[in-house]
Structure formats: structure tokens, C-alpha cells
Coordinates of C-alpha atoms in Angstrom, one line a residue:
X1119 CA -142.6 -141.3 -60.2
X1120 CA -142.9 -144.6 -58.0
X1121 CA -143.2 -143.4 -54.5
X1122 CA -142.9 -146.5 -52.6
X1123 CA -148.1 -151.3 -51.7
X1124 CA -150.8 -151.3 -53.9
X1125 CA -151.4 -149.8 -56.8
X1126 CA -153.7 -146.7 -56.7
X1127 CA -157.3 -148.0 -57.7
X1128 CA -156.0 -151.5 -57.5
X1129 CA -159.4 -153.1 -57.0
X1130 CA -158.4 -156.3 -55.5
X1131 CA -155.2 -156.5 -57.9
X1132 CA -152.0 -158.2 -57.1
X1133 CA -149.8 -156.1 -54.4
X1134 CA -147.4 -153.9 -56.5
X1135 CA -143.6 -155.1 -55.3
X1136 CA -140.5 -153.6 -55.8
X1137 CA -137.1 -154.2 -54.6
X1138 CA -136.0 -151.5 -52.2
X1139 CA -132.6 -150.2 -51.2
X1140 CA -132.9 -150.7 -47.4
X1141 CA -129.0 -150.5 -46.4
X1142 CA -125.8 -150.8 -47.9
X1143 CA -125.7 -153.8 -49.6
X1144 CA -129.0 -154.7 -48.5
X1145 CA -132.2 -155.4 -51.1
X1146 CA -135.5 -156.3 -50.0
X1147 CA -138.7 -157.0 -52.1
X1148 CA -141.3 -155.1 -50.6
X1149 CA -144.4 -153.6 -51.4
X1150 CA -144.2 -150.3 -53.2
X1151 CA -147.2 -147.6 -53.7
X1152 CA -147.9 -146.0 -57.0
X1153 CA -148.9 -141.9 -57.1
X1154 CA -152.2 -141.3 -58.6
X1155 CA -152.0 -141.1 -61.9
X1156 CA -151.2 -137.5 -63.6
X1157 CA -153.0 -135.9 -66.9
X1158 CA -150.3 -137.3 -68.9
X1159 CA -149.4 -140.1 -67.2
X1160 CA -149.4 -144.1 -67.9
X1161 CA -149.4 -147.1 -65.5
X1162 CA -147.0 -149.3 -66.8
X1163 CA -146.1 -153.4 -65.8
X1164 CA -142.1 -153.8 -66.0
X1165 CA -141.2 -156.7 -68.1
X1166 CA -137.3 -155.7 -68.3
X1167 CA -135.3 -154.0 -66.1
X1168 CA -131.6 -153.8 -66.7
X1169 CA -128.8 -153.1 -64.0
X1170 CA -125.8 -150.8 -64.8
X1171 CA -122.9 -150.0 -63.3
X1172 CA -124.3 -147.5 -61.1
X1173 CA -127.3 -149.5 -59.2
X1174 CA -124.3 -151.6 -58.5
X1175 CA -121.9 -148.3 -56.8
X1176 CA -125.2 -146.8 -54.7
X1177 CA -125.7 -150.6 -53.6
X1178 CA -122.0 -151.0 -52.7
X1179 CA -121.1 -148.0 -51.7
X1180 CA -123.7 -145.0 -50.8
X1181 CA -126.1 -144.7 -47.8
X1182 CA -129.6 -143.1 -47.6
X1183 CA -131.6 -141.4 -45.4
X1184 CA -134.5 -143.0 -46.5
X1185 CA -135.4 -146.0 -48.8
X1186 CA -135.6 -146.4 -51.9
X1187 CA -136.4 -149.0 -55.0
X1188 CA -133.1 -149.7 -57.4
X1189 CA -132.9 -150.2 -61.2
X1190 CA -132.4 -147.6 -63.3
X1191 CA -130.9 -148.3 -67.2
X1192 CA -133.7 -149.9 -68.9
X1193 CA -137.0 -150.5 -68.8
X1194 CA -139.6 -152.2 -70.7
X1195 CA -143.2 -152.7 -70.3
X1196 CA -146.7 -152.8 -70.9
X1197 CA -149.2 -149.8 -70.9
X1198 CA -151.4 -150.8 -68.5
X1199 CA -153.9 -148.2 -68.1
X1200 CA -153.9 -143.9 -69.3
X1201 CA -155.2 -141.4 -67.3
X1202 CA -156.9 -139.7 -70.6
X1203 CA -157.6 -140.9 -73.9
X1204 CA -154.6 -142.7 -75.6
X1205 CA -152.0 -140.7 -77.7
X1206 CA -150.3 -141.4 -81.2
X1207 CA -147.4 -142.4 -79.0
X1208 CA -148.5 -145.2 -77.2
X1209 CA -151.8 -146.8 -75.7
X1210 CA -153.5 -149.1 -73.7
X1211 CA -151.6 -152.8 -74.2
X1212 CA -149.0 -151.4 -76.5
X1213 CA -145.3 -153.0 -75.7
X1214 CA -143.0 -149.9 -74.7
X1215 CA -139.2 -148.3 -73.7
X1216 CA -139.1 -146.1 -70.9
X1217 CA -136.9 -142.7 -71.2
X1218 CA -136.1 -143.1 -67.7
X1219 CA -135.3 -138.8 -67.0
X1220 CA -138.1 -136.7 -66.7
X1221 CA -136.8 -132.9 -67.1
X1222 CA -138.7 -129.5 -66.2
X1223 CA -139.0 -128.3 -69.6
X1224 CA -138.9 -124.6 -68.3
X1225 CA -135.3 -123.9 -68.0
X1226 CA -133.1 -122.7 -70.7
X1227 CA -131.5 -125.9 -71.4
X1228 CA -134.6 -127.3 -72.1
X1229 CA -136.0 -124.8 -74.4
X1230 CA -132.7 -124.6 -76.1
X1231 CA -133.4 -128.3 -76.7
X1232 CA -130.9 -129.7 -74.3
X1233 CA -133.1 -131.4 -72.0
X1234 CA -130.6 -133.9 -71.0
X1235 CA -128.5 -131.2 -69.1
X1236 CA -131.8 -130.0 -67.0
X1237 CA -130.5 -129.1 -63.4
X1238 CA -133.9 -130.2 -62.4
X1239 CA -133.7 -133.4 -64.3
X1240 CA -136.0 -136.4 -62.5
X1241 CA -134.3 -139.6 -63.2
X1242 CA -134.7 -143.5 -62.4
X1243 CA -132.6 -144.7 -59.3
X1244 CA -131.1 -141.1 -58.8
X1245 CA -131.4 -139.9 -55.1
X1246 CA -134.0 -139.0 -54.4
X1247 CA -135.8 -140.4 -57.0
X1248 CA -136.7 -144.3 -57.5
X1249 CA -136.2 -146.8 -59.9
X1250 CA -138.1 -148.9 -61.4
X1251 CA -137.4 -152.6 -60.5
X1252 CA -141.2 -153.3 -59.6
X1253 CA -143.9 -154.9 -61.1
X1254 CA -145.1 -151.6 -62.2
X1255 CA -144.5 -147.7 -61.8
X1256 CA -146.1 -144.3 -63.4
X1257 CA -144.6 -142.6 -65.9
X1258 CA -145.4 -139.7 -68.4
X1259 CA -146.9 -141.1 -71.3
X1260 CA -144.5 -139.1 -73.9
X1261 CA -141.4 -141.3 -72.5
X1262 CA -143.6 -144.5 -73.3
X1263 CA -141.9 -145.3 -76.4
X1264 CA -143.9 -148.2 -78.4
X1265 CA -141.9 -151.2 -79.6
X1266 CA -142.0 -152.3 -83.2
X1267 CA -143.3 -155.3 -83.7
X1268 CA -140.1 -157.1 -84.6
X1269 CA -138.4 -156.1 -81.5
X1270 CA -138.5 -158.1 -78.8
X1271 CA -139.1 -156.6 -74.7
X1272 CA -135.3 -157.6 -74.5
X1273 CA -134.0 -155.8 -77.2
X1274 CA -136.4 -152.4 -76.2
X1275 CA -135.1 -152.8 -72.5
X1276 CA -131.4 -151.9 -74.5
X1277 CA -132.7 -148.8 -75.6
X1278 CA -131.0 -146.9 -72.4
X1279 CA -127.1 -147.9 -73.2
X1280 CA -127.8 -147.5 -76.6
X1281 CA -128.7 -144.1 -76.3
X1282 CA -125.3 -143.5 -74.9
X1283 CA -123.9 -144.5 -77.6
X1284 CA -126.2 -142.8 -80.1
X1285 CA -125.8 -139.4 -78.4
X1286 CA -121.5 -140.1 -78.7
X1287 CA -122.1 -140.5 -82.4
X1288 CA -124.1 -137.6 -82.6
X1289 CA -121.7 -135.2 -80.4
X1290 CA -118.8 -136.8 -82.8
X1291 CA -120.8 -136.2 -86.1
X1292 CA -119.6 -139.3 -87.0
X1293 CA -120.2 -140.5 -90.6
X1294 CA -119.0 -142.8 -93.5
X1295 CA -116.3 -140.6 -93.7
X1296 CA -114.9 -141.6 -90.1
X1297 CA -112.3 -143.7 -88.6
X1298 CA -113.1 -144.9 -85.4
X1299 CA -111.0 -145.7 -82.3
X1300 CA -113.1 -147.0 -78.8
X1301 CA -111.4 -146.9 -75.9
X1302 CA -112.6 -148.9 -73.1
X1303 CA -114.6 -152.4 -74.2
X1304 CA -117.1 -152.5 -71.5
X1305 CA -121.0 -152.4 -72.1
X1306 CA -121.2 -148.8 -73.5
X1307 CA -117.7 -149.0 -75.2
X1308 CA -119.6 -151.7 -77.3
X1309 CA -122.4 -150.2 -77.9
X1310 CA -121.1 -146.6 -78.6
X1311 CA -119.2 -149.5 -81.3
X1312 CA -122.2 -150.7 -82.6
X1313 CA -124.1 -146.8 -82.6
X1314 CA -120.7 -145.7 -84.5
X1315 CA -120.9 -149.1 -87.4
X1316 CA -124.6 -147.6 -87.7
X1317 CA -123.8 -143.9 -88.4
X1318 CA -121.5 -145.3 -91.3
X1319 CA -118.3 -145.3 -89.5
X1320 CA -116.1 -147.1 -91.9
X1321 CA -113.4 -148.8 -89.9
X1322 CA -113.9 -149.4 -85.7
X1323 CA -110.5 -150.3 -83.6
X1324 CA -111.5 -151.0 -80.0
X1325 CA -109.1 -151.7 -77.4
X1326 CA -109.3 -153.0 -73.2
X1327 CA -107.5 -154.7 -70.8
X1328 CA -109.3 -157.5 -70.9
X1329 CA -109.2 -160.2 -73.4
X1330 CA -112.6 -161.6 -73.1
X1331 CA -114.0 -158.1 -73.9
X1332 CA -112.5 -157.8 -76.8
X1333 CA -113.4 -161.5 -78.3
X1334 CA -117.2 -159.9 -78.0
X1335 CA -116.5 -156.9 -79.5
X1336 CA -114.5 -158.4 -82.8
X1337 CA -117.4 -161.0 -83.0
X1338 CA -119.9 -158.0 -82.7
X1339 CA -118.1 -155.9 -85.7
X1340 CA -114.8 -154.7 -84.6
X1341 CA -112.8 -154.4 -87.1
X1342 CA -109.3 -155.0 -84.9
X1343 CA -108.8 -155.0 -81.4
X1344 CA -105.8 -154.3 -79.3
X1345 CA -105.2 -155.8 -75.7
X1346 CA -103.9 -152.7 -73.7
X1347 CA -102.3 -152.0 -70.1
X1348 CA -103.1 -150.0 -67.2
X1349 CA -99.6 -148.5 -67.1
X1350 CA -99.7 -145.0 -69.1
X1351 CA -96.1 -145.4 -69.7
X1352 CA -96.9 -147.7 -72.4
X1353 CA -99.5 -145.2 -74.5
X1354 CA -96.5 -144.5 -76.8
X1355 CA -96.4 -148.0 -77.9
X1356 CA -100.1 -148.8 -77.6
X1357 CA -101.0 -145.6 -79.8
X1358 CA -98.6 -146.6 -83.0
X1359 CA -100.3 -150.0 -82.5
X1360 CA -103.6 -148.6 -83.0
X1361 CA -102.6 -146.6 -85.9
X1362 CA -101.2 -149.6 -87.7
X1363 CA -104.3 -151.2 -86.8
X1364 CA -106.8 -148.0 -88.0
X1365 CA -104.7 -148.2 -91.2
X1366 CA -104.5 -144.3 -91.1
X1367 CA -105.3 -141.6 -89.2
X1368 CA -108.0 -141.7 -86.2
X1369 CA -110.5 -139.3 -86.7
X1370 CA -112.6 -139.7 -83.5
X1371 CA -111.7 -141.6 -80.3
X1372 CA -114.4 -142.7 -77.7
X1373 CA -113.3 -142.8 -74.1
X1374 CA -115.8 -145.1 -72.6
X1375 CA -114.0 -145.0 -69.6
X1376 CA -112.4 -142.1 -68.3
X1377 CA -109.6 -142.6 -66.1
X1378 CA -106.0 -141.0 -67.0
X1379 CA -104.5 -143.6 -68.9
X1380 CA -107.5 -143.9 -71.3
X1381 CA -108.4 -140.3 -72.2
X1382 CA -104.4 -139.9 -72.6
X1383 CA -104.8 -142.9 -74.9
X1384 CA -107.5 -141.3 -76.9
X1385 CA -105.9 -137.6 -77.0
X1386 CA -102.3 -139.0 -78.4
X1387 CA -103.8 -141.1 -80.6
X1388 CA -106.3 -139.1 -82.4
X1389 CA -104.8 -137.1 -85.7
X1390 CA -104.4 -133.5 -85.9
X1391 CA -107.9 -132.2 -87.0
X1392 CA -109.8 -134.9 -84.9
X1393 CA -112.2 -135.2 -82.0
X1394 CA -112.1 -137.0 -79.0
X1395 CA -115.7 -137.6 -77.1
X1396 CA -115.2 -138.1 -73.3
X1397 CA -118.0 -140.9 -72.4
X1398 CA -117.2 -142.6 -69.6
X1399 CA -116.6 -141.0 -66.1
X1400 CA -114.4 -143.3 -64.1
X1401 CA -112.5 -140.4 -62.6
X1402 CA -113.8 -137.4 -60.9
X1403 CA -110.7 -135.6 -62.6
X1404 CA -108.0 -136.5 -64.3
X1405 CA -104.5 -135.2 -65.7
X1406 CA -104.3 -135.2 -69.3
X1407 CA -101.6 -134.2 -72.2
X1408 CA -104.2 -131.4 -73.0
X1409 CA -101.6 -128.7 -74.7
X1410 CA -100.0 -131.1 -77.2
X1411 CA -103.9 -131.7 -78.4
X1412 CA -104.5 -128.8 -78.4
X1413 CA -101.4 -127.7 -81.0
X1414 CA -102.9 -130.4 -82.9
X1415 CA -106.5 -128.5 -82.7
X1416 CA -108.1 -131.6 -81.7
X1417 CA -111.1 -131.2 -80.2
X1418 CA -112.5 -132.6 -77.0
X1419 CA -116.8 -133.0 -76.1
X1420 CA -118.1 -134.5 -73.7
X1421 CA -121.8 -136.4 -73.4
X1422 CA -123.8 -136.5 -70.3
X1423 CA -126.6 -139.1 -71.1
X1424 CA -128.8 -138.4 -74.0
X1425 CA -131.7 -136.4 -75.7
X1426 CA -134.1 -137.6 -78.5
X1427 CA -132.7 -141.3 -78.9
X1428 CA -135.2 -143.4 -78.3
X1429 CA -136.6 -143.0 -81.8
X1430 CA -133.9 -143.3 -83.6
X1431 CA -132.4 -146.7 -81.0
X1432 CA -135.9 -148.1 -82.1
X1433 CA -135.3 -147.4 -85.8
X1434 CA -131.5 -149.4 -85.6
X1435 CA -133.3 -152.1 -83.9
X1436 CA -136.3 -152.6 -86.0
X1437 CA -134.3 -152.5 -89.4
X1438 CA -131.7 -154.8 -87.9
X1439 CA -128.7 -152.3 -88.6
X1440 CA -127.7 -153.2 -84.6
X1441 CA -128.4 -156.2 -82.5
X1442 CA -128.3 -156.1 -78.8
X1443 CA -129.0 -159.4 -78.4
X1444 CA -125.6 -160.7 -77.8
X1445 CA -125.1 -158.0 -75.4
X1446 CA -127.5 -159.6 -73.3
X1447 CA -125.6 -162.0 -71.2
X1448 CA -127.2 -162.5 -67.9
X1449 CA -131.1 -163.0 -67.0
X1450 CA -132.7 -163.0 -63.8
X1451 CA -136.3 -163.5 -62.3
X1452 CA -138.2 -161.1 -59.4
X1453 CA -137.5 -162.9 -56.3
X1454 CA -135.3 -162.0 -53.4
X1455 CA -132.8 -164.3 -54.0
X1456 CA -132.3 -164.1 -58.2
X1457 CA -132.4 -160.1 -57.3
X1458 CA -129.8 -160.1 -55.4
X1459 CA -127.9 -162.4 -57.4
X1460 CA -128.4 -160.4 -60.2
X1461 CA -126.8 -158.1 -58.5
X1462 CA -124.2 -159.8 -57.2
X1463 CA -123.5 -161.2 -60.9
X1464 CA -122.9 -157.4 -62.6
X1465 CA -121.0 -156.3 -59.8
X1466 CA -118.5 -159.5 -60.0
X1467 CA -117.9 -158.3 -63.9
X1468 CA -116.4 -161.0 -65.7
X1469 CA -118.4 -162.4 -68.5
X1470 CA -121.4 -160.0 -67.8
X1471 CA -122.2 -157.5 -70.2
X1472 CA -125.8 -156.5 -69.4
X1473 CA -127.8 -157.9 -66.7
X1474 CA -131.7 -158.0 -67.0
X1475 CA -134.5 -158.6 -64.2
X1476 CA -137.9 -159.5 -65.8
X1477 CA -140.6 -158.4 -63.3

């Protein structure tokens, strides 16, 4: 991982920059040293770096010890140089999506296959690691993903939310067969939208707060959408409009936001013999009608990033089954000012879906 100047072996190349987490609130673009490259490792120049919703919080709202670079949702790049011969995977020049965690691969989640809960998991812009909004960083070489050649930089650097998404619909088993309810229009209630339309699921209702929201996600498939409140003394009222709307029962609801009033949402309004999928996080804890779920043996998972999506994110995109693009809404350059407006821009909300900083 990026430790914080010039590029190991540079040989007269261009300073490596990155923007660093110097104080709250506080960017700076300054230079940032790359490790010597590993066995397995690949040198990679950024070309896409998306901001989520948590490079915004630590920016706001958590302190450091020490410094360190920001960015950690997506990232697209270049293969810049191997430190052995190239792989099947990827090689020198190829186009490529960054899996941004790095696990241990010795502990019993991982051999079990469940790499994405490894205690020991290394990931982008989690303290203590860095991020990767420079002009390059090191990486393992097997979480260089290569880009098909229909997919734009763009598009790869959406690899990250839409794994989210991908890994909901795979914890739902969600088919052709399956009725869909997402709760919570925000960046990853759309795409966990679009990751459900592509594992078949027949008929999508999506409801928010927020009106604007929910134009993008009826123009992006939805099949209805409901404007809902923040008061969870309306849920009885909001849940028979979203059966009317479903058109039958709701067999798996998506809370992509997790606070109270959402998950209780999702709970009363999924049918006896259904699932609910907790995806978003927006409270520590919550209270919940758990016991009149339960009598209806509905059943409640939760997702905590992803494992093995890249692949199949790549596939969606390549055969055009979904299309990021629109979700794209904001784009900013590598200087101190459009950095920090970039910033300044996802943490304002609004319009902005997904924010991207080409370095």
C-alpha cells in the first residue's frame, strides 16, 4: 500500500502526488512515496478515483494521529510496471479496476471463502491505511482487474458501489422469480437497483425522501417510486403504498440506509416467507419491530462490502445489462482547488450521485 514523493526507481519521473488528510477538513496535495514493489505487486497510474460517503465523514468529522492520502471507492488505472513477468490477469499497459481490500488469506474467514469479513482486512482510506487519490500507488497484481475493451476508465472506476450491490443480490438470492422493494434512493440504493434488474428481478419499487432521487432512479429502471417521510409513524401508510405499487407481495427489501425508520419500513413491508438485506449503516443501532418479522419467518442478512465481484461487475458492464454512466454526475481534475471542491460537492448532496477525481 501507498505509504506517503517519488516513486521508487523513478529515474527522473514526475513527482508522485497525492492528496493528504492533514487536519479536519483540511486536504493538501503533496508528494507521496510509493513502497518498493512486492513479488506480486503492480505500479499502477490512477485515472479515476471516486469519493463516497465515507472520505467525506473522516474529512468532516475524524482526526489522525498522523497523515494520510483520501479516496477510497473506486479506482481505475493503468499497469504501469510488474515486479515479475505479467499474469493472465493483467499486464503491463492493460486498463484496470482496483479491489481496493487486501485480506490476510490465513484466517478462517478467508479460507472459508469469506475474505470480505477478514479482521485483518487492508483497505483503501481505512485508518491506517491510505487511499488512493495520487497519481499512482502499488497494489497486488491479483486485484488489478483488466477492463474490457468496451468499458470505458469511467465506467471500471464504478466497479466499487457496484459490488455493493452485486454482493446484496447475491446474499438475497435474488432471481427472476423476485419482487423487489429498495429502500433508500441514494448512490448504492440505485445501484443495488440496477445489480437486482440484472440478477432478473422482475418488478423493482424504490422509495426516498427526496424527489430528485427518485426521478433518477425511475429513469434508470424503477419500475414505481414512492416519495416517503422521515416520521415512522407513517410506515403503516407508506408500506400499503408500496404493496399497491409491487402489485403483490415483496419478496426481498433492500435497506440501503439503515436508520430506524427505514429498516422498520423494509421489515413491515416484506411478505411472510421473505428476506430483508440490511445494506446501509446509518445507525450504529437501531430499534426495530423484530418479533412481528419474525412470526412472519422473515429473514434478515446483512452485507459488509463484497467478495468475488469484480468479475462478474465487469461482465454487467461489458454486455451492457447495467450502465453506470448516468450515475456519474460530478467530475473533477487533480489540483488543490477542484479536490477540494470535489469534496465539498459530495458532501453538499443534492444532485450528486457519484463524484470522480481523474488523477
Amino acid at each position: 500500500m501507498g505509504k506517503g514523493g517519488k516513486s521508487e526507481g523513478s529515474n527522473g519521473e514526475e513527482e508522485n502526488m497525492a492528496a493528504w488528510l492533514v487536519a479536519v477538513n483540511t486536504l493538501k496535495i503533496q508528494p507521496f512515496n510509493l513502497p518498493p514493489l512486492g513479488p506480486y505487486d503492480a505500479r499502477v497510474r490512477m485515472k479515476a478515483v471516486g469519493i463516497c460517503g465515507s472520505d467525506v465523514h473522516y474529512l468532516k468529522m475524524c482526526r489522525f494521529h498522523s497523515e494520510r492520502t483520501d479516496g477510497h471507492r473506486t479506482r481505475v488505472c493503468r499497469c504501469d510496471r510488474r515486479s515479475r513477468e505479467p499474469s493472465e490477469r493483467s499486464r503491463t499497459g492493460d486498463r484496470v479496476a482496483l479491489e481496493p481490500g487486501i485480506s490476510c488469506w490465513k484466517c478462517t474467514q478467508c479460507k472459508e471463502g469469506r475474505y470480505n469479513l477478514c479482521p485483518e482486512m487492508k483497505f483503501f482510506a481505512t485508518p491506517p491505511i491510505h487511499g488512493s487519490l495520487a497519481n499512482q500507488v502499488v497494489h497486488p497484481a491479483d486485484l488489478c482487474f483488466k477492463l474490457p475493451d468496451n468499458v470505458s476508465l469511467e465506467e471500471g472506476a464504478m466497479c466499487e458501489p457496484l459490488s455493493v450491490g452485486v454482493h446484496a443480490c447475491r446474499r438475497a438470492n435474488i432471481g427472476p422469480e423476485t419482487n423487489v422493494l429498495v429502500v433508500g434512493a441514494g448512490p448504492i440504493g440505485l445501484v443495488t437497483m440496477l445489480a437486482a434488474r440484472a440478477f432478473g428481478a422482475p418488478r423493482i419499487v424504490i422509495v426516498d425522501v427526496d424527489d430528485t432521487r427518485l426521478s433518477v432512479a425511475k429513469k434508470l429502471g424503477a419500475d414505481e417510486t414512492i416519495k416517503v417521510s422521515t416520521n415512522i409513524q407513517d410506515v403503516g401508510g407508506e408500506v400499503e403504498l408500496i404493496q399497491k405499487a409491487m402489485g403483490g407481495g415483496v419478496d426481498v427489501s433492500f435497506d440501503c440506509a439503515g436508520f430506524n425508520k427505514t429498516m422498520t419500513t423494509a421489515l413491515t413491508a416484506t411478505r411472510a416467507g421473505g428476506k430483508v438485506c440490511l445494506v446501509g449503516m446509518g445507525h450504529h443501532e437501531m430499534t426495530v419491530p423484530l418479533t412481528p418479522a419474525a412470526a412472519r419467518e422473515v429473514d434478515v442478512v446483512g452485507i459488509f462490502r463484497y467478495k468475488n465481484t469484480w468479475p462478474l461487475c465487469l461482465e454487467f458492464l461489458r454486455s451492457g445489462k447495467i450502465d453506470v454512466k448516468p450515475l456519474i454526475t460530478h467530475r473533477f481534475g487533480f489540483s488543490q482547488k477542484e479536490v477540494e471542491e470535489a469534496f465539498e460537492t459530495s458532501a453538499g448532496g443534492g444532485n450528486a450521485i457519484k463524484i470522480q477525481a481523474p488523477t
